[in-house]
CSV table of N, CA and C in Angstrom, one decimal:
chain,number,residue,atom,x,y,z
P,23,MET,N,22.4,-36.2,27.1
P,23,MET,CA,21.8,-35.4,26.0
P,23,MET,C,22.3,-34.0,26.2
P,24,LYS,N,22.7,-33.4,25.1
P,24,LYS,CA,23.2,-32.0,25.1
P,24,LYS,C,22.0,-31.1,24.7
P,25,LYS,N,21.9,-30.0,25.4
P,25,LYS,CA,20.8,-29.1,25.0
P,25,LYS,C,21.4,-27.7,24.8
P,26,ASN,N,21.2,-27.2,23.6
P,26,ASN,CA,21.6,-25.8,23.3
P,26,ASN,C,20.5,-24.9,23.7
P,27,LYS,N,20.9,-23.8,24.3
P,27,LYS,CA,20.0,-22.8,24.8
P,27,LYS,C,19.9,-21.7,23.8
P,28,ILE,N,18.7,-21.5,23.2
P,28,ILE,CA,18.5,-20.4,22.2
P,28,ILE,C,18.1,-19.2,23.0
P,29,THR,N,18.8,-18.2,22.9
P,29,THR,CA,18.5,-16.9,23.6
P,29,THR,C,18.0,-15.8,22.9
P,30,ASP,N,18.1,-15.9,21.5
P,30,ASP,CA,17.6,-14.8,20.7
P,30,ASP,C,17.4,-15.2,19.3
P,31,GLN,N,16.4,-14.6,18.6
P,31,GLN,CA,16.2,-14.9,17.2
P,31,GLN,C,16.0,-13.5,16.5
P,32,THR,N,16.5,-13.5,15.2
P,32,THR,CA,16.3,-12.3,14.4
P,32,THR,C,16.0,-12.8,13.0
P,33,LEU,N,15.5,-11.9,12.2
P,33,LEU,CA,15.4,-12.1,10.8
P,33,LEU,C,16.0,-10.9,10.1
P,34,MET,N,17.0,-11.2,9.3
P,34,MET,CA,17.8,-10.1,8.6
P,34,MET,C,17.4,-10.2,7.1
P,35,VAL,N,17.0,-9.1,6.6
P,35,VAL,CA,16.7,-9.0,5.1
P,35,VAL,C,17.6,-7.9,4.5
P,36,THR,N,18.3,-8.3,3.5
P,36,THR,CA,19.1,-7.3,2.8
P,36,THR,C,18.4,-6.8,1.6
P,37,VAL,N,18.4,-5.4,1.4
P,37,VAL,CA,17.7,-4.8,0.4
P,37,VAL,C,18.8,-3.9,-0.4
P,38,GLU,N,18.8,-4.1,-1.7
P,38,GLU,CA,19.8,-3.4,-2.5
P,38,GLU,C,19.0,-2.4,-3.5
P,39,ASN,N,19.6,-1.3,-3.7
P,39,ASN,CA,19.0,-0.3,-4.6
P,39,ASN,C,20.1,0.5,-5.3
P,40,THR,N,19.8,1.0,-6.4
P,40,THR,CA,20.7,1.9,-7.1
P,40,THR,C,20.0,3.3,-7.2
P,41,VAL,N,20.8,4.3,-6.7
P,41,VAL,CA,20.2,5.7,-6.8
P,41,VAL,C,21.1,6.5,-7.7
P,42,LYS,N,20.5,7.5,-8.3
P,42,LYS,CA,21.2,8.4,-9.2
P,42,LYS,C,20.9,9.8,-8.7
P,43,VAL,N,21.9,10.6,-8.5
P,43,VAL,CA,21.8,12.0,-8.0
P,43,VAL,C,22.6,12.9,-8.8
P,44,GLY,N,22.3,14.2,-8.7
P,44,GLY,CA,22.9,15.2,-9.5
P,44,GLY,C,21.9,15.8,-10.5
P,45,LYS,N,22.2,17.0,-11.0
P,45,LYS,CA,21.3,17.6,-11.9
P,45,LYS,C,21.0,16.7,-13.1
P,46,ASN,N,22.0,16.1,-13.6
P,46,ASN,CA,21.9,15.2,-14.8
P,46,ASN,C,22.0,13.7,-14.4
P,47,LYS,N,21.8,13.4,-13.1
P,47,LYS,CA,21.9,12.1,-12.6
P,47,LYS,C,23.2,11.5,-12.9
P,48,GLU,N,24.3,12.3,-12.8
P,48,GLU,CA,25.6,11.8,-13.1
P,48,GLU,C,26.3,11.0,-12.1
P,49,LEU,N,25.8,10.9,-10.9
P,49,LEU,CA,26.4,10.1,-9.8
P,49,LEU,C,25.4,9.0,-9.5
P,50,GLU,N,26.0,7.8,-9.7
P,50,GLU,CA,25.2,6.6,-9.5
P,50,GLU,C,25.8,5.8,-8.3
P,51,LEU,N,25.0,5.3,-7.4
P,51,LEU,CA,25.4,4.7,-6.2
P,51,LEU,C,24.6,3.3,-6.0
P,52,HIS,N,25.3,2.3,-5.7
P,52,HIS,CA,24.7,1.0,-5.3
P,52,HIS,C,24.6,1.0,-3.8
P,53,VAL,N,23.4,1.0,-3.2
P,53,VAL,CA,23.1,1.2,-1.8
P,53,VAL,C,22.5,-0.1,-1.2
P,54,GLU,N,23.1,-0.6,-0.1
P,54,GLU,CA,22.6,-1.8,0.6
P,54,GLU,C,22.2,-1.5,2.0
P,55,HIS,N,20.9,-1.8,2.3
P,55,HIS,CA,20.4,-1.7,3.6
P,55,HIS,C,20.1,-3.1,4.2
P,56,GLN,N,20.0,-3.2,5.5
P,56,GLN,CA,19.5,-4.4,6.2
P,56,GLN,C,18.3,-4.0,7.0
P,57,ILE,N,17.3,-4.8,6.9
P,57,ILE,CA,16.1,-4.7,7.8
P,57,ILE,C,16.2,-5.8,8.7
P,58,CYS,N,16.2,-5.5,10.0
P,58,CYS,CA,16.3,-6.5,11.1
P,58,CYS,C,15.0,-6.6,11.9
P,59,ALA,N,14.4,-7.7,11.9
P,59,ALA,CA,13.2,-7.9,12.7
P,59,ALA,C,13.7,-8.7,13.9
P,60,TYR,N,13.2,-8.4,15.1
P,60,TYR,CA,13.6,-9.0,16.3
P,60,TYR,C,12.6,-8.9,17.4
P,61,THR,N,12.7,-9.6,18.5
P,61,THR,CA,11.8,-9.5,19.6
P,61,THR,C,12.6,-8.7,20.7
P,62,ASP,N,11.9,-7.7,21.2
P,62,ASP,CA,12.6,-6.9,22.2
P,62,ASP,C,12.5,-7.6,23.6
P,63,TYR,N,13.0,-7.0,24.6
P,63,TYR,CA,13.0,-7.6,26.0
P,63,TYR,C,11.6,-7.8,26.6
P,64,MET,N,10.6,-7.0,26.0
P,64,MET,CA,9.3,-7.2,26.5
P,64,MET,C,8.4,-8.2,25.7
P,65,GLY,N,9.1,-8.7,24.7
P,65,GLY,CA,8.4,-9.7,23.8
P,65,GLY,C,7.7,-9.1,22.6
P,66,ASN,N,7.9,-7.8,22.4
P,66,ASN,CA,7.3,-7.1,21.2
P,66,ASN,C,8.2,-7.3,20.0
P,67,VAL,N,7.6,-7.5,18.9
P,67,VAL,CA,8.3,-7.6,17.6
P,67,VAL,C,8.6,-6.2,17.1
P,68,LYS,N,9.9,-6.0,16.8
P,68,LYS,CA,10.3,-4.7,16.3
P,68,LYS,C,11.1,-4.9,15.0
P,69,CYS,N,11.3,-3.8,14.3
P,69,CYS,CA,12.1,-3.8,13.1
P,69,CYS,C,13.0,-2.5,13.1
P,70,GLY,N,14.2,-2.7,12.6
P,70,GLY,CA,15.1,-1.6,12.5
P,70,GLY,C,15.8,-1.7,11.1
P,71,VAL,N,16.1,-0.5,10.6
P,71,VAL,CA,16.7,-0.4,9.2
P,71,VAL,C,18.1,0.2,9.4
P,72,ASP,N,19.1,-0.4,8.8
P,72,ASP,CA,20.5,0.1,8.9
P,72,ASP,C,21.1,0.2,7.5
P,73,LEU,N,21.8,1.3,7.2
P,73,LEU,CA,22.6,1.4,6.0
P,73,LEU,C,23.8,0.5,6.2
P,74,VAL,N,24.0,-0.4,5.3
P,74,VAL,CA,25.2,-1.3,5.4
P,74,VAL,C,26.3,-0.9,4.5
P,75,ASP,N,26.1,-0.5,3.3
P,75,ASP,CA,27.2,-0.1,2.4
P,75,ASP,C,26.7,0.7,1.2
P,76,VAL,N,27.6,1.5,0.7
P,76,VAL,CA,27.4,2.3,-0.6
P,76,VAL,C,28.6,1.9,-1.4
P,77,ARG,N,28.4,1.3,-2.5
P,77,ARG,CA,29.5,0.9,-3.3
P,77,ARG,C,29.2,1.0,-4.8
P,78,ASN,N,30.0,0.5,-5.6
P,78,ASN,CA,29.9,0.5,-7.1
P,78,ASN,C,29.5,1.9,-7.6
P,79,ILE,N,30.3,2.9,-7.2
P,79,ILE,CA,30.1,4.3,-7.6
P,79,ILE,C,30.4,4.5,-9.0
P,80,ILE,N,29.5,5.1,-9.7
P,80,ILE,CA,29.7,5.5,-11.1
P,80,ILE,C,29.5,7.0,-11.2
P,81,TYR,N,30.5,7.7,-11.8
P,81,TYR,CA,30.4,9.1,-11.9
P,81,TYR,C,30.6,9.5,-13.4
P,82,ASN,N,29.7,10.2,-13.9
P,82,ASN,CA,29.7,10.5,-15.4
P,82,ASN,C,30.0,9.3,-16.3
P,83,GLY,N,29.3,8.2,-15.9
P,83,GLY,CA,29.4,7.0,-16.7
P,83,GLY,C,30.7,6.2,-16.5
P,84,GLN,N,31.5,6.6,-15.6
P,84,GLN,CA,32.8,6.0,-15.4
P,84,GLN,C,32.8,5.3,-14.0
P,85,ASP,N,33.1,3.9,-14.0
P,85,ASP,CA,33.1,3.2,-12.7
P,85,ASP,C,34.3,3.7,-11.9
P,86,GLN,N,34.1,3.9,-10.6
P,86,GLN,CA,35.1,4.4,-9.7
P,86,GLN,C,35.9,3.2,-9.1
P,87,GLU,N,35.8,2.0,-9.6
P,87,GLU,CA,36.6,0.9,-9.2
P,87,GLU,C,36.8,0.7,-7.7
P,88,ASP,N,35.7,0.3,-7.0
P,88,ASP,CA,35.7,0.1,-5.6
P,88,ASP,C,36.2,1.2,-4.7
P,89,ALA,N,35.8,2.4,-5.1
P,89,ALA,CA,36.2,3.6,-4.4
P,89,ALA,C,35.4,3.6,-3.1
P,90,ASP,N,36.0,4.0,-2.0
P,90,ASP,CA,35.3,4.2,-0.7
P,90,ASP,C,34.3,5.4,-0.8
P,91,PHE,N,33.1,5.2,-0.4
P,91,PHE,CA,32.1,6.3,-0.6
P,91,PHE,C,32.4,7.6,0.1
P,92,ALA,N,32.8,7.5,1.3
P,92,ALA,CA,33.2,8.8,2.1
P,92,ALA,C,34.4,9.5,1.4
P,93,TYR,N,35.4,8.7,1.0
P,93,TYR,CA,36.5,9.2,0.4
P,93,TYR,C,36.2,9.9,-0.9
P,94,PHE,N,35.4,9.2,-1.7
P,94,PHE,CA,35.0,9.7,-3.0
P,94,PHE,C,34.2,11.0,-2.9
P,95,MET,N,33.3,11.0,-2.0
P,95,MET,CA,32.5,12.2,-1.8
P,95,MET,C,33.4,13.4,-1.3
P,96,LYS,N,34.3,13.1,-0.5
P,96,LYS,CA,35.3,14.1,0.0
P,96,LYS,C,36.1,14.7,-1.2
P,97,LYS,N,36.5,13.8,-2.1
P,97,LYS,CA,37.3,14.3,-3.3
P,97,LYS,C,36.4,15.1,-4.2
P,98,LEU,N,35.1,14.8,-4.3
P,98,LEU,CA,34.2,15.7,-5.1
P,98,LEU,C,34.1,17.0,-4.4
P,99,ARG,N,33.9,17.1,-3.1
P,99,ARG,CA,33.8,18.4,-2.4
P,99,ARG,C,35.1,19.2,-2.6
P,100,GLU,N,36.2,18.6,-2.6
P,100,GLU,CA,37.5,19.3,-2.8
P,100,GLU,C,37.6,20.0,-4.2
P,101,ILE,N,36.9,19.5,-5.2
P,101,ILE,CA,36.9,20.1,-6.5
P,101,ILE,C,35.6,21.0,-6.7
P,102,GLY,N,34.9,21.2,-5.6
P,102,GLY,CA,33.7,22.1,-5.7
P,102,GLY,C,32.4,21.4,-6.0
P,103,LEU,N,32.3,20.1,-6.0
P,103,LEU,CA,31.1,19.4,-6.3
P,103,LEU,C,30.5,18.8,-5.0
P,104,ASP,N,29.4,19.2,-4.6
P,104,ASP,CA,28.8,18.8,-3.3
P,104,ASP,C,27.5,18.0,-3.6
P,105,TYR,N,27.5,16.7,-3.4
P,105,TYR,CA,26.3,15.9,-3.6
P,105,TYR,C,25.8,15.3,-2.3
P,106,ASP,N,26.5,15.7,-1.2
P,106,ASP,CA,26.2,15.1,0.1
P,106,ASP,C,24.7,15.1,0.5
P,107,ASP,N,24.1,16.3,0.5
P,107,ASP,CA,22.7,16.4,0.9
P,107,ASP,C,21.8,15.6,0.0
P,108,GLU,N,22.0,15.8,-1.3
P,108,GLU,CA,21.1,15.0,-2.2
P,108,GLU,C,21.3,13.5,-2.1
P,109,ALA,N,22.5,13.1,-2.0
P,109,ALA,CA,22.8,11.6,-1.8
P,109,ALA,C,22.2,11.1,-0.5
P,110,SER,N,22.4,11.9,0.6
P,110,SER,CA,21.9,11.5,1.9
P,110,SER,C,20.4,11.4,1.9
P,111,GLU,N,19.7,12.3,1.2
P,111,GLU,CA,18.3,12.3,1.2
P,111,GLU,C,17.7,11.1,0.4
P,112,ALA,N,18.4,10.9,-0.8
P,112,ALA,CA,18.0,9.8,-1.6
P,112,ALA,C,18.2,8.4,-0.9
P,113,ILE,N,19.3,8.3,-0.2
P,113,ILE,CA,19.5,7.0,0.5
P,113,ILE,C,18.6,6.9,1.7
P,114,ALA,N,18.3,7.9,2.4
P,114,ALA,CA,17.4,7.9,3.6
P,114,ALA,C,16.0,7.5,3.2
P,115,ASN,N,15.6,7.7,2.0
P,115,ASN,CA,14.2,7.5,1.6
P,115,ASN,C,14.0,6.2,0.7
P,116,LEU,N,14.9,5.4,0.8
P,116,LEU,CA,14.8,4.2,-0.1
P,116,LEU,C,13.9,3.1,0.4
P,117,ILE,N,13.9,2.9,1.7
P,117,ILE,CA,13.2,1.7,2.2
P,117,ILE,C,11.7,2.2,2.6
P,118,PRO,N,10.7,1.7,1.9
P,118,PRO,CA,9.4,2.1,2.2
P,118,PRO,C,8.8,1.4,3.5
P,119,ALA,N,7.9,2.1,4.1
P,119,ALA,CA,7.3,1.6,5.4
P,119,ALA,C,6.6,0.2,5.1
P,120,GLY,N,6.0,0.0,4.0
P,120,GLY,CA,5.4,-1.2,3.6
P,120,GLY,C,6.3,-2.4,3.6
P,121,LEU,N,7.5,-2.2,3.1
P,121,LEU,CA,8.5,-3.3,3.1
P,121,LEU,C,8.9,-3.6,4.5
P,122,ILE,N,9.1,-2.6,5.4
P,122,ILE,CA,9.5,-2.9,6.8
P,122,ILE,C,8.4,-3.6,7.5
P,123,GLU,N,7.1,-3.3,7.2
P,123,GLU,CA,6.0,-4.0,7.8
P,123,GLU,C,5.9,-5.4,7.3
P,124,ALA,N,6.2,-5.6,6.0
P,124,ALA,CA,6.2,-7.0,5.5
P,124,ALA,C,7.3,-7.9,6.2
P,125,VAL,N,8.4,-7.3,6.4
P,125,VAL,CA,9.5,-8.1,7.1
P,125,VAL,C,9.0,-8.4,8.5
P,126,LYS,N,8.4,-7.4,9.2
P,126,LYS,CA,7.9,-7.7,10.5
P,126,LYS,C,6.8,-8.8,10.5
P,127,ARG,N,5.9,-8.8,9.6
P,127,ARG,CA,4.9,-9.9,9.5
P,127,ARG,C,5.6,-11.2,9.2
P,128,ARG,N,6.6,-11.2,8.3
P,128,ARG,CA,7.3,-12.5,8.0
P,128,ARG,C,8.0,-13.0,9.3
P,129,TYR,N,8.6,-12.2,10.1
P,129,TYR,CA,9.2,-12.6,11.3
P,129,TYR,C,8.2,-13.1,12.3
P,130,GLU,N,7.1,-12.5,12.4
P,130,GLU,CA,6.0,-13.0,13.3
P,130,GLU,C,5.5,-14.4,12.8
P,131,ALA,N,5.4,-14.6,11.5
P,131,ALA,CA,5.0,-15.9,11.0
P,131,ALA,C,6.1,-16.9,11.3
P,132,VAL,N,7.4,-16.6,11.3
P,132,VAL,CA,8.4,-17.5,11.6
P,132,VAL,C,8.3,-17.9,13.1
P,133,LEU,N,8.0,-16.9,13.9
P,133,LEU,CA,7.9,-17.2,15.4
P,133,LEU,C,6.7,-18.1,15.7
P,134,GLU,N,5.7,-18.1,14.8
P,134,GLU,CA,4.6,-19.0,15.0
P,134,GLU,C,4.8,-20.5,14.7
P,135,MET,N,5.9,-20.7,13.9
P,135,MET,CA,6.3,-22.0,13.6
P,135,MET,C,6.8,-22.8,14.8
P,136,ASN,N,7.1,-24.1,14.6
P,136,ASN,CA,7.7,-24.9,15.7
P,136,ASN,C,8.8,-24.2,16.3
P,137,SER,N,8.8,-24.2,17.6
P,137,SER,CA,9.9,-23.6,18.4
P,137,SER,C,11.3,-24.2,18.0
P,138,LEU,N,12.3,-23.4,17.9
P,138,LEU,CA,13.6,-23.9,17.6
P,138,LEU,C,14.2,-24.8,18.7
P,139,GLU,N,13.6,-24.6,19.9
P,139,GLU,CA,14.0,-25.5,21.1
P,139,GLU,C,13.9,-27.0,20.7
P,140,VAL,N,12.9,-27.3,19.9
P,140,VAL,CA,12.7,-28.7,19.5
P,140,VAL,C,13.9,-29.3,18.8
P,141,TYR,N,14.6,-28.4,18.0
P,141,TYR,CA,15.8,-28.8,17.3
P,141,TYR,C,17.1,-28.6,18.0
P,142,ALA,N,17.0,-28.0,19.1
P,142,ALA,CA,18.3,-27.6,19.9
P,142,ALA,C,18.8,-28.7,20.7
P,143,VAL,N,18.1,-29.8,20.8
P,143,VAL,CA,18.6,-30.9,21.6
P,143,VAL,C,19.2,-32.0,20.7
P,144,GLU,N,20.4,-32.4,21.0
P,144,GLU,CA,21.1,-33.4,20.3
P,144,GLU,C,21.7,-34.4,21.2
P,145,GLU,N,21.9,-35.6,20.7
P,145,GLU,CA,22.5,-36.7,21.4
P,145,GLU,C,24.0,-36.4,21.6
P,146,GLU,N,24.5,-36.6,22.8
P,146,GLU,CA,25.9,-36.5,23.0
P,146,GLU,C,26.6,-37.8,22.6
P,147,LYS,N,27.8,-37.7,22.0
P,147,LYS,CA,28.5,-38.8,21.5
P,147,LYS,C,29.5,-39.3,22.5
């Protein structure tokens, strides 16, 4: 009988938002974050939030056709338009603490289910 050893479990939740920045909300960004719930080395459930991607950039109503976020923002700075601080602040405040806590509770509920060890054993052929 073959036994797979499960060494770690995580719950990854992807959250997508659209933010608009600028005096007239002329810069629109599609922002993707991931909330990761995991068990630390002491057995405590933790959550972390990471920015995954900024894409689908629309400036003054015109789609920037898969422009790289950093490159596009640099090009705007070169012509005297600086949205960096406003965009960074908007992106940083997208994920509410309540959502992070809900993901943590969901992960804790998953951990309460039957252990995956039950399913990790399979017959060798």
